[in-house]
């Protein structure tokens, strides 16, 4: 398995606090059968600014430590970019980093409560510039939960999305789990990742998440999601089906 979203680099955001935490997280990932982890520290979220050169340096250091410790896990560079108005203008020669430096895919985070008005245009402009945006954890965005059509429109226009493993397993609550499974069922999510920050409260949880997917949708859906991660880090086209709209229940609803 390949995990495309984690906060495993030590001391640069709200993930691993030090190298010991990073090594513990790496061992947890390895024990689940994960072979590669994309390190995606927060960037431009109002609290953390982690540019390209710093991330590449920290990835190199952590990979050396893993080799010394005999942990057979490879860390790949990435970045979790909070959406901001100048993102497209700053693509060229900037501190922005695509996943594994493949020049194709970039993780984009929305505020947890809403989607900025310019989100659709920015997602389109990224694609015009050759970047495929991957919207991270849309199942935890309040506006998308209340109006799934917002995500449908973004995916229909070419964006991809990534669910968090603990959302799929139900560890973030039954409502978020149900919505996550709805997004998979309606072809609105294309990856599952851990978004791991530590080994306890926000751990690697990919194995159980994929087992949940297999139970709910069959082994072919599980394999598709796992293979999408591999194709994505290599800069290849990922599998995706025609998106469908999620219809909210009219009587009980989700809230």
PDB file of C-alpha atoms in Angstrom:
ATOM      1  CA  UNK A   1       0.000   0.000   0.000  1.00  0.00           C
ATOM      2  CA  UNK A   2       0.980   3.589  -0.597  1.00  0.00           C
ATOM      3  CA  UNK A   3      -0.180   6.381   1.715  1.00  0.00           C
ATOM      4  CA  UNK A   4      -0.466   9.698  -0.122  1.00  0.00           C
ATOM      5  CA  UNK A   5      -1.153  11.996   2.853  1.00  0.00           C
ATOM      6  CA  UNK A   6       0.691  12.086   6.177  1.00  0.00           C
ATOM      7  CA  UNK A   7       2.385  14.410   8.638  1.00  0.00           C
ATOM      8  CA  UNK A   8       5.358  12.202   9.379  1.00  0.00           C
ATOM      9  CA  UNK A   9       8.173  14.762   9.031  1.00  0.00           C
ATOM     10  CA  UNK A  10       9.423  15.811  12.464  1.00  0.00           C
ATOM     11  CA  UNK A  11       8.908  19.216  14.030  1.00  0.00           C
ATOM     12  CA  UNK A  12       7.574  21.244  11.113  1.00  0.00           C
ATOM     13  CA  UNK A  13       3.802  21.152  11.611  1.00  0.00           C
ATOM     14  CA  UNK A  14       1.212  19.564  13.923  1.00  0.00           C
ATOM     15  CA  UNK A  15       2.338  16.025  13.110  1.00  0.00           C
ATOM     16  CA  UNK A  16       5.409  14.225  14.428  1.00  0.00           C
ATOM     17  CA  UNK A  17       7.066  16.334  17.108  1.00  0.00           C
ATOM     18  CA  UNK A  18      10.542  14.839  16.746  1.00  0.00           C
ATOM     19  CA  UNK A  19      12.495  12.126  14.964  1.00  0.00           C
ATOM     20  CA  UNK A  20      11.437   9.528  17.549  1.00  0.00           C
ATOM     21  CA  UNK A  21       7.785  10.228  16.717  1.00  0.00           C
ATOM     22  CA  UNK A  22       8.558   9.974  13.005  1.00  0.00           C
ATOM     23  CA  UNK A  23      10.245   6.599  13.461  1.00  0.00           C
ATOM     24  CA  UNK A  24       7.355   5.297  15.560  1.00  0.00           C
ATOM     25  CA  UNK A  25       4.904   6.396  12.873  1.00  0.00           C
ATOM     26  CA  UNK A  26       7.038   4.764  10.204  1.00  0.00           C
ATOM     27  CA  UNK A  27       7.051   1.465  12.070  1.00  0.00           C
ATOM     28  CA  UNK A  28       3.272   1.628  12.476  1.00  0.00           C
ATOM     29  CA  UNK A  29       2.879   2.237   8.745  1.00  0.00           C
ATOM     30  CA  UNK A  30       5.247  -0.603   7.846  1.00  0.00           C
ATOM     31  CA  UNK A  31       3.404  -3.021  10.144  1.00  0.00           C
ATOM     32  CA  UNK A  32       0.202  -2.316   8.211  1.00  0.00           C
ATOM     33  CA  UNK A  33       1.820  -3.271   4.924  1.00  0.00           C
ATOM     34  CA  UNK A  34       2.491   0.282   3.743  1.00  0.00           C
ATOM     35  CA  UNK A  35       5.625   0.514   1.588  1.00  0.00           C
ATOM     36  CA  UNK A  36       5.666   4.218   0.681  1.00  0.00           C
ATOM     37  CA  UNK A  37       4.413   7.276   2.558  1.00  0.00           C
ATOM     38  CA  UNK A  38       4.046  10.715   1.027  1.00  0.00           C
ATOM     39  CA  UNK A  39       5.012  13.355   3.580  1.00  0.00           C
ATOM     40  CA  UNK A  40       2.559  16.232   3.160  1.00  0.00           C
ATOM     41  CA  UNK A  41       3.169  18.915   5.798  1.00  0.00           C
ATOM     42  CA  UNK A  42       0.753  21.816   6.015  1.00  0.00           C
ATOM     43  CA  UNK A  43       1.530  24.866   3.912  1.00  0.00           C
ATOM     44  CA  UNK A  44      -0.078  28.320   3.835  1.00  0.00           C
ATOM     45  CA  UNK A  45      -2.768  27.414   6.369  1.00  0.00           C
ATOM     46  CA  UNK A  46      -2.226  30.492   8.521  1.00  0.00           C
ATOM     47  CA  UNK A  47      -0.067  28.626  11.017  1.00  0.00           C
ATOM     48  CA  UNK A  48       2.476  26.637   9.030  1.00  0.00           C
ATOM     49  CA  UNK A  49       4.492  27.558   5.948  1.00  0.00           C
ATOM     50  CA  UNK A  50       6.536  24.630   4.684  1.00  0.00           C
ATOM     51  CA  UNK A  51       8.155  25.287   1.341  1.00  0.00           C
ATOM     52  CA  UNK A  52       9.584  22.949  -1.242  1.00  0.00           C
ATOM     53  CA  UNK A  53      13.266  23.039  -0.266  1.00  0.00           C
ATOM     54  CA  UNK A  54      12.614  22.443   3.438  1.00  0.00           C
ATOM     55  CA  UNK A  55      10.361  19.473   2.680  1.00  0.00           C
ATOM     56  CA  UNK A  56      12.855  17.899   0.280  1.00  0.00           C
ATOM     57  CA  UNK A  57      15.609  18.289   2.876  1.00  0.00           C
ATOM     58  CA  UNK A  58      13.533  16.762   5.684  1.00  0.00           C
ATOM     59  CA  UNK A  59      12.438  13.852   3.486  1.00  0.00           C
ATOM     60  CA  UNK A  60      16.059  13.073   2.674  1.00  0.00           C
ATOM     61  CA  UNK A  61      17.042  13.145   6.362  1.00  0.00           C
ATOM     62  CA  UNK A  62      14.138  10.918   7.419  1.00  0.00           C
ATOM     63  CA  UNK A  63      14.840   8.360   4.694  1.00  0.00           C
ATOM     64  CA  UNK A  64      18.429   8.094   5.932  1.00  0.00           C
ATOM     65  CA  UNK A  65      17.223   7.584   9.508  1.00  0.00           C
ATOM     66  CA  UNK A  66      14.829   4.852   8.360  1.00  0.00           C
ATOM     67  CA  UNK A  67      17.673   3.058   6.602  1.00  0.00           C
ATOM     68  CA  UNK A  68      19.821   3.258   9.726  1.00  0.00           C
ATOM     69  CA  UNK A  69      16.964   1.875  11.823  1.00  0.00           C
ATOM     70  CA  UNK A  70      16.247  -0.915   9.343  1.00  0.00           C
ATOM     71  CA  UNK A  71      12.682   0.230   8.632  1.00  0.00           C
ATOM     72  CA  UNK A  72      11.843  -0.748   5.049  1.00  0.00           C
ATOM     73  CA  UNK A  73       9.674   2.267   4.278  1.00  0.00           C
ATOM     74  CA  UNK A  74      10.266   5.017   1.724  1.00  0.00           C
ATOM     75  CA  UNK A  75       9.207   8.608   2.352  1.00  0.00           C
ATOM     76  CA  UNK A  76       8.203  10.638  -0.706  1.00  0.00           C
ATOM     77  CA  UNK A  77       7.877  14.439  -0.812  1.00  0.00           C
ATOM     78  CA  UNK A  78       4.559  16.224  -0.929  1.00  0.00           C
ATOM     79  CA  UNK A  79       2.694  19.169   0.529  1.00  0.00           C
ATOM     80  CA  UNK A  80      -0.807  19.890   1.839  1.00  0.00           C
ATOM     81  CA  UNK A  81      -1.590  23.337   0.474  1.00  0.00           C
ATOM     82  CA  UNK A  82      -4.403  25.342   1.984  1.00  0.00           C
ATOM     83  CA  UNK A  83      -6.291  26.997  -0.848  1.00  0.00           C
ATOM     84  CA  UNK A  84      -5.448  30.662  -1.321  1.00  0.00           C
ATOM     85  CA  UNK A  85      -6.119  33.171  -4.070  1.00  0.00           C
ATOM     86  CA  UNK A  86      -2.546  33.489  -5.362  1.00  0.00           C
ATOM     87  CA  UNK A  87      -1.836  29.779  -5.525  1.00  0.00           C
ATOM     88  CA  UNK A  88      -1.877  29.529  -9.322  1.00  0.00           C
ATOM     89  CA  UNK A  89       0.239  32.658  -9.783  1.00  0.00           C
ATOM     90  CA  UNK A  90       2.858  31.214  -7.435  1.00  0.00           C
ATOM     91  CA  UNK A  91       3.151  27.843  -9.212  1.00  0.00           C
ATOM     92  CA  UNK A  92       6.160  28.713 -11.332  1.00  0.00           C
ATOM     93  CA  UNK A  93       9.491  28.841  -9.511  1.00  0.00           C
ATOM     94  CA  UNK A  94       7.809  28.848  -6.138  1.00  0.00           C
ATOM     95  CA  UNK A  95       7.855  26.918  -2.891  1.00  0.00           C
ATOM     96  CA  UNK A  96       4.854  24.851  -3.991  1.00  0.00           C
ATOM     97  CA  UNK A  97       5.427  21.133  -4.354  1.00  0.00           C
ATOM     98  CA  UNK A  98       3.563  18.483  -6.316  1.00  0.00           C
ATOM     99  CA  UNK A  99       3.309  14.933  -4.992  1.00  0.00           C
ATOM    100  CA  UNK A 100       6.643  13.164  -5.398  1.00  0.00           C
ATOM    101  CA  UNK A 101       7.759  16.109  -7.546  1.00  0.00           C
ATOM    102  CA  UNK A 102       5.917  14.531 -10.469  1.00  0.00           C
ATOM    103  CA  UNK A 103       4.606  17.874 -11.700  1.00  0.00           C
ATOM    104  CA  UNK A 104       1.063  16.507 -11.975  1.00  0.00           C
ATOM    105  CA  UNK A 105      -0.808  16.103  -8.668  1.00  0.00           C
ATOM    106  CA  UNK A 106      -1.132  18.527  -5.757  1.00  0.00           C
ATOM    107  CA  UNK A 107      -3.006  18.145  -2.467  1.00  0.00           C
ATOM    108  CA  UNK A 108      -5.395  21.024  -1.801  1.00  0.00           C
ATOM    109  CA  UNK A 109      -7.066  21.653   1.556  1.00  0.00           C
ATOM    110  CA  UNK A 110     -10.223  23.716   2.022  1.00  0.00           C
ATOM    111  CA  UNK A 111     -11.204  25.435   5.271  1.00  0.00           C
ATOM    112  CA  UNK A 112     -13.191  22.989   7.404  1.00  0.00           C
ATOM    113  CA  UNK A 113     -16.319  25.135   7.478  1.00  0.00           C
ATOM    114  CA  UNK A 114     -16.776  26.268   3.867  1.00  0.00           C
ATOM    115  CA  UNK A 115     -15.545  26.483   0.282  1.00  0.00           C
ATOM    116  CA  UNK A 116     -14.128  29.837  -0.824  1.00  0.00           C
ATOM    117  CA  UNK A 117     -16.132  31.454  -3.607  1.00  0.00           C
ATOM    118  CA  UNK A 118     -13.161  31.257  -5.947  1.00  0.00           C
ATOM    119  CA  UNK A 119     -12.627  27.502  -5.382  1.00  0.00           C
ATOM    120  CA  UNK A 120     -14.098  26.319  -8.690  1.00  0.00           C
ATOM    121  CA  UNK A 121     -12.138  28.833 -10.732  1.00  0.00           C
ATOM    122  CA  UNK A 122      -8.895  28.063  -8.919  1.00  0.00           C
ATOM    123  CA  UNK A 123      -9.342  24.307  -9.409  1.00  0.00           C
ATOM    124  CA  UNK A 124      -9.925  24.960 -13.116  1.00  0.00           C
ATOM    125  CA  UNK A 125      -6.926  27.279 -13.394  1.00  0.00           C
ATOM    126  CA  UNK A 126      -4.673  24.679 -11.775  1.00  0.00           C
ATOM    127  CA  UNK A 127      -5.683  22.173 -14.434  1.00  0.00           C
ATOM    128  CA  UNK A 128      -5.068  24.706 -17.193  1.00  0.00           C
ATOM    129  CA  UNK A 129      -1.531  24.922 -15.792  1.00  0.00           C
ATOM    130  CA  UNK A 130      -1.093  21.139 -15.864  1.00  0.00           C
ATOM    131  CA  UNK A 131      -1.814  20.432 -12.191  1.00  0.00           C
ATOM    132  CA  UNK A 132      -4.531  17.984 -11.122  1.00  0.00           C
ATOM    133  CA  UNK A 133      -5.869  19.128  -7.727  1.00  0.00           C
ATOM    134  CA  UNK A 134      -6.662  16.489  -5.123  1.00  0.00           C
ATOM    135  CA  UNK A 135      -9.137  17.802  -2.567  1.00  0.00           C
ATOM    136  CA  UNK A 136      -8.236  16.305   0.811  1.00  0.00           C
ATOM    137  CA  UNK A 137     -10.796  15.075   3.345  1.00  0.00           C
ATOM    138  CA  UNK A 138     -13.921  16.611   1.715  1.00  0.00           C
ATOM    139  CA  UNK A 139     -16.030  14.400   3.997  1.00  0.00           C
ATOM    140  CA  UNK A 140     -15.033  16.675   6.885  1.00  0.00           C
ATOM    141  CA  UNK A 141     -15.967  19.943   5.189  1.00  0.00           C
ATOM    142  CA  UNK A 142     -19.226  21.291   6.589  1.00  0.00           C
ATOM    143  CA  UNK A 143     -20.394  23.002   3.391  1.00  0.00           C
ATOM    144  CA  UNK A 144     -19.750  19.877   1.311  1.00  0.00           C
ATOM    145  CA  UNK A 145     -21.597  17.724   3.846  1.00  0.00           C
ATOM    146  CA  UNK A 146     -24.553  20.085   3.721  1.00  0.00           C
ATOM    147  CA  UNK A 147     -24.403  20.463  -0.056  1.00  0.00           C
ATOM    148  CA  UNK A 148     -22.621  17.524  -1.742  1.00  0.00           C
ATOM    149  CA  UNK A 149     -23.300  19.115  -5.117  1.00  0.00           C
ATOM    150  CA  UNK A 150     -20.337  21.421  -4.438  1.00  0.00           C
ATOM    151  CA  UNK A 151     -17.960  18.461  -4.521  1.00  0.00           C
ATOM    152  CA  UNK A 152     -19.821  16.904  -7.460  1.00  0.00           C
ATOM    153  CA  UNK A 153     -19.273  20.045  -9.521  1.00  0.00           C
ATOM    154  CA  UNK A 154     -15.564  20.140  -8.688  1.00  0.00           C
ATOM    155  CA  UNK A 155     -15.070  16.470  -9.579  1.00  0.00           C
ATOM    156  CA  UNK A 156     -17.137  16.821 -12.731  1.00  0.00           C
ATOM    157  CA  UNK A 157     -14.778  19.622 -13.769  1.00  0.00           C
ATOM    158  CA  UNK A 158     -11.691  17.438 -13.279  1.00  0.00           C
ATOM    159  CA  UNK A 159     -10.646  17.648  -9.630  1.00  0.00           C
ATOM    160  CA  UNK A 160     -10.065  14.488  -7.586  1.00  0.00           C
ATOM    161  CA  UNK A 161     -10.641  13.873  -3.895  1.00  0.00           C
ATOM    162  CA  UNK A 162      -9.135  11.869  -1.050  1.00  0.00           C
ATOM    163  CA  UNK A 163     -10.907  10.455   1.992  1.00  0.00           C
ATOM    164  CA  UNK A 164      -9.309   9.912   5.394  1.00  0.00           C
ATOM    165  CA  UNK A 165      -8.988   6.317   6.581  1.00  0.00           C
ATOM    166  CA  UNK A 166     -10.521   6.975   9.996  1.00  0.00           C
ATOM    167  CA  UNK A 167     -13.520   8.600   8.313  1.00  0.00           C
ATOM    168  CA  UNK A 168     -14.119   5.428   6.303  1.00  0.00           C
ATOM    169  CA  UNK A 169     -13.771   3.134   9.334  1.00  0.00           C
ATOM    170  CA  UNK A 170     -16.210   5.157  11.444  1.00  0.00           C
ATOM    171  CA  UNK A 171     -13.672   6.353  14.002  1.00  0.00           C
ATOM    172  CA  UNK A 172     -14.632   9.954  13.232  1.00  0.00           C
ATOM    173  CA  UNK A 173     -18.296   9.182  13.809  1.00  0.00           C
ATOM    174  CA  UNK A 174     -21.099   7.396  11.991  1.00  0.00           C
ATOM    175  CA  UNK A 175     -22.284  10.473  10.079  1.00  0.00           C
ATOM    176  CA  UNK A 176     -18.877  11.090   8.584  1.00  0.00           C
ATOM    177  CA  UNK A 177     -18.506   7.384   7.826  1.00  0.00           C
ATOM    178  CA  UNK A 178     -21.846   7.248   6.029  1.00  0.00           C
ATOM    179  CA  UNK A 179     -21.004  10.337   4.007  1.00  0.00           C
ATOM    180  CA  UNK A 180     -17.577   8.925   3.136  1.00  0.00           C
ATOM    181  CA  UNK A 181     -19.127   5.709   1.866  1.00  0.00           C
ATOM    182  CA  UNK A 182     -21.690   7.737  -0.092  1.00  0.00           C
ATOM    183  CA  UNK A 183     -18.852   9.611  -1.795  1.00  0.00           C
ATOM    184  CA  UNK A 184     -17.192   6.345  -2.817  1.00  0.00           C
ATOM    185  CA  UNK A 185     -20.489   4.918  -4.045  1.00  0.00           C
ATOM    186  CA  UNK A 186     -21.139   8.003  -6.181  1.00  0.00           C
ATOM    187  CA  UNK A 187     -17.621   8.091  -7.695  1.00  0.00           C
ATOM    188  CA  UNK A 188     -16.716  11.308  -5.909  1.00  0.00           C
ATOM    189  CA  UNK A 189     -13.565  10.078  -4.158  1.00  0.00           C
ATOM    190  CA  UNK A 190     -10.531   8.504  -5.749  1.00  0.00           C
ATOM    191  CA  UNK A 191      -8.074   7.870  -2.902  1.00  0.00           C
ATOM    192  CA  UNK A 192      -7.991   6.862   0.745  1.00  0.00           C
ATOM    193  CA  UNK A 193      -5.086   8.077   2.867  1.00  0.00           C
ATOM    194  CA  UNK A 194      -4.244   8.128   6.559  1.00  0.00           C
ATOM    195  CA  UNK A 195      -3.650  11.838   7.175  1.00  0.00           C
ATOM    196  CA  UNK A 196      -1.621  10.405  10.067  1.00  0.00           C
ATOM    197  CA  UNK A 197      -0.268  12.869  12.621  1.00  0.00           C
ATOM    198  CA  UNK A 198       0.851  10.402  15.312  1.00  0.00           C
ATOM    199  CA  UNK A 199       0.480   6.775  16.387  1.00  0.00           C
ATOM    200  CA  UNK A 200      -2.425   7.275  18.794  1.00  0.00           C
ATOM    201  CA  UNK A 201      -5.174   9.825  18.179  1.00  0.00           C
ATOM    202  CA  UNK A 202      -4.503  10.243  14.439  1.00  0.00           C
ATOM    203  CA  UNK A 203      -2.694   7.072  13.385  1.00  0.00           C
ATOM    204  CA  UNK A 204      -2.106   5.209  10.151  1.00  0.00           C
ATOM    205  CA  UNK A 205      -5.394   3.397   9.565  1.00  0.00           C
ATOM    206  CA  UNK A 206      -5.199   2.356   5.922  1.00  0.00           C
ATOM    207  CA  UNK A 207      -5.500  -1.395   6.291  1.00  0.00           C
ATOM    208  CA  UNK A 208      -8.793  -1.266   8.190  1.00  0.00           C
ATOM    209  CA  UNK A 209     -10.087   1.430   5.836  1.00  0.00           C
ATOM    210  CA  UNK A 210      -9.452  -0.703   2.754  1.00  0.00           C
ATOM    211  CA  UNK A 211     -10.986  -3.721   4.494  1.00  0.00           C
ATOM    212  CA  UNK A 212     -14.095  -1.602   5.111  1.00  0.00           C
ATOM    213  CA  UNK A 213     -14.196  -0.615   1.443  1.00  0.00           C
ATOM    214  CA  UNK A 214     -13.888  -4.248   0.379  1.00  0.00           C
ATOM    215  CA  UNK A 215     -16.713  -5.241   2.715  1.00  0.00           C
ATOM    216  CA  UNK A 216     -18.996  -2.473   1.447  1.00  0.00           C
ATOM    217  CA  UNK A 217     -18.155  -2.375  -2.271  1.00  0.00           C
ATOM    218  CA  UNK A 218     -16.122  -5.445  -3.148  1.00  0.00           C
ATOM    219  CA  UNK A 219     -12.492  -6.189  -3.812  1.00  0.00           C
ATOM    220  CA  UNK A 220     -12.404  -4.437  -7.205  1.00  0.00           C
ATOM    221  CA  UNK A 221     -13.147  -1.056  -5.619  1.00  0.00           C
ATOM    222  CA  UNK A 222     -10.485  -1.685  -2.992  1.00  0.00           C
ATOM    223  CA  UNK A 223      -7.897  -2.519  -5.642  1.00  0.00           C
ATOM    224  CA  UNK A 224      -8.855   0.503  -7.726  1.00  0.00           C
ATOM    225  CA  UNK A 225      -8.346   2.882  -4.806  1.00  0.00           C
ATOM    226  CA  UNK A 226      -5.048   1.258  -3.842  1.00  0.00           C
ATOM    227  CA  UNK A 227      -3.770   1.290  -7.419  1.00  0.00           C
ATOM    228  CA  UNK A 228      -4.792   4.937  -7.807  1.00  0.00           C
ATOM    229  CA  UNK A 229      -2.305   5.850  -5.072  1.00  0.00           C
ATOM    230  CA  UNK A 230       0.485   4.027  -6.891  1.00  0.00           C
ATOM    231  CA  UNK A 231      -0.396   5.631 -10.219  1.00  0.00           C
ATOM    232  CA  UNK A 232      -0.677   9.049  -8.624  1.00  0.00           C
ATOM    233  CA  UNK A 233       2.793   9.090  -7.061  1.00  0.00           C
ATOM    234  CA  UNK A 234       4.209   8.040 -10.423  1.00  0.00           C
ATOM    235  CA  UNK A 235       2.401  10.868 -12.203  1.00  0.00           C
ATOM    236  CA  UNK A 236       0.196   8.512 -14.196  1.00  0.00           C
ATOM    237  CA  UNK A 237      -3.508   8.866 -14.949  1.00  0.00           C
ATOM    238  CA  UNK A 238      -5.704   7.399 -12.213  1.00  0.00           C
ATOM    239  CA  UNK A 239      -8.915   5.424 -12.567  1.00  0.00           C
ATOM    240  CA  UNK A 240     -12.143   7.325 -12.146  1.00  0.00           C
ATOM    241  CA  UNK A 241     -15.759   6.680 -12.983  1.00  0.00           C
ATOM    242  CA  UNK A 242     -18.404   9.185 -14.048  1.00  0.00           C
ATOM    243  CA  UNK A 243     -19.354  11.179 -10.927  1.00  0.00           C
ATOM    244  CA  UNK A 244     -22.908  11.052  -9.635  1.00  0.00           C
ATOM    245  CA  UNK A 245     -24.740  13.400  -7.343  1.00  0.00           C
ATOM    246  CA  UNK A 246     -25.381  12.412  -3.746  1.00  0.00           C
ATOM    247  CA  UNK A 247     -29.039  12.929  -2.927  1.00  0.00           C
ATOM    248  CA  UNK A 248     -29.700  14.065   0.617  1.00  0.00           C
ATOM    249  CA  UNK A 249     -32.540  12.469   2.524  1.00  0.00           C
ATOM    250  CA  UNK A 250     -35.510  14.825   2.617  1.00  0.00           C
ATOM    251  CA  UNK A 251     -37.017  13.725   5.927  1.00  0.00           C
ATOM    252  CA  UNK A 252     -34.285  12.898   8.412  1.00  0.00           C
ATOM    253  CA  UNK A 253     -31.263  14.334   6.675  1.00  0.00           C
ATOM    254  CA  UNK A 254     -27.773  13.994   8.132  1.00  0.00           C
ATOM    255  CA  UNK A 255     -27.892  16.610  10.849  1.00  0.00           C
TER     256      UNK A 255
END
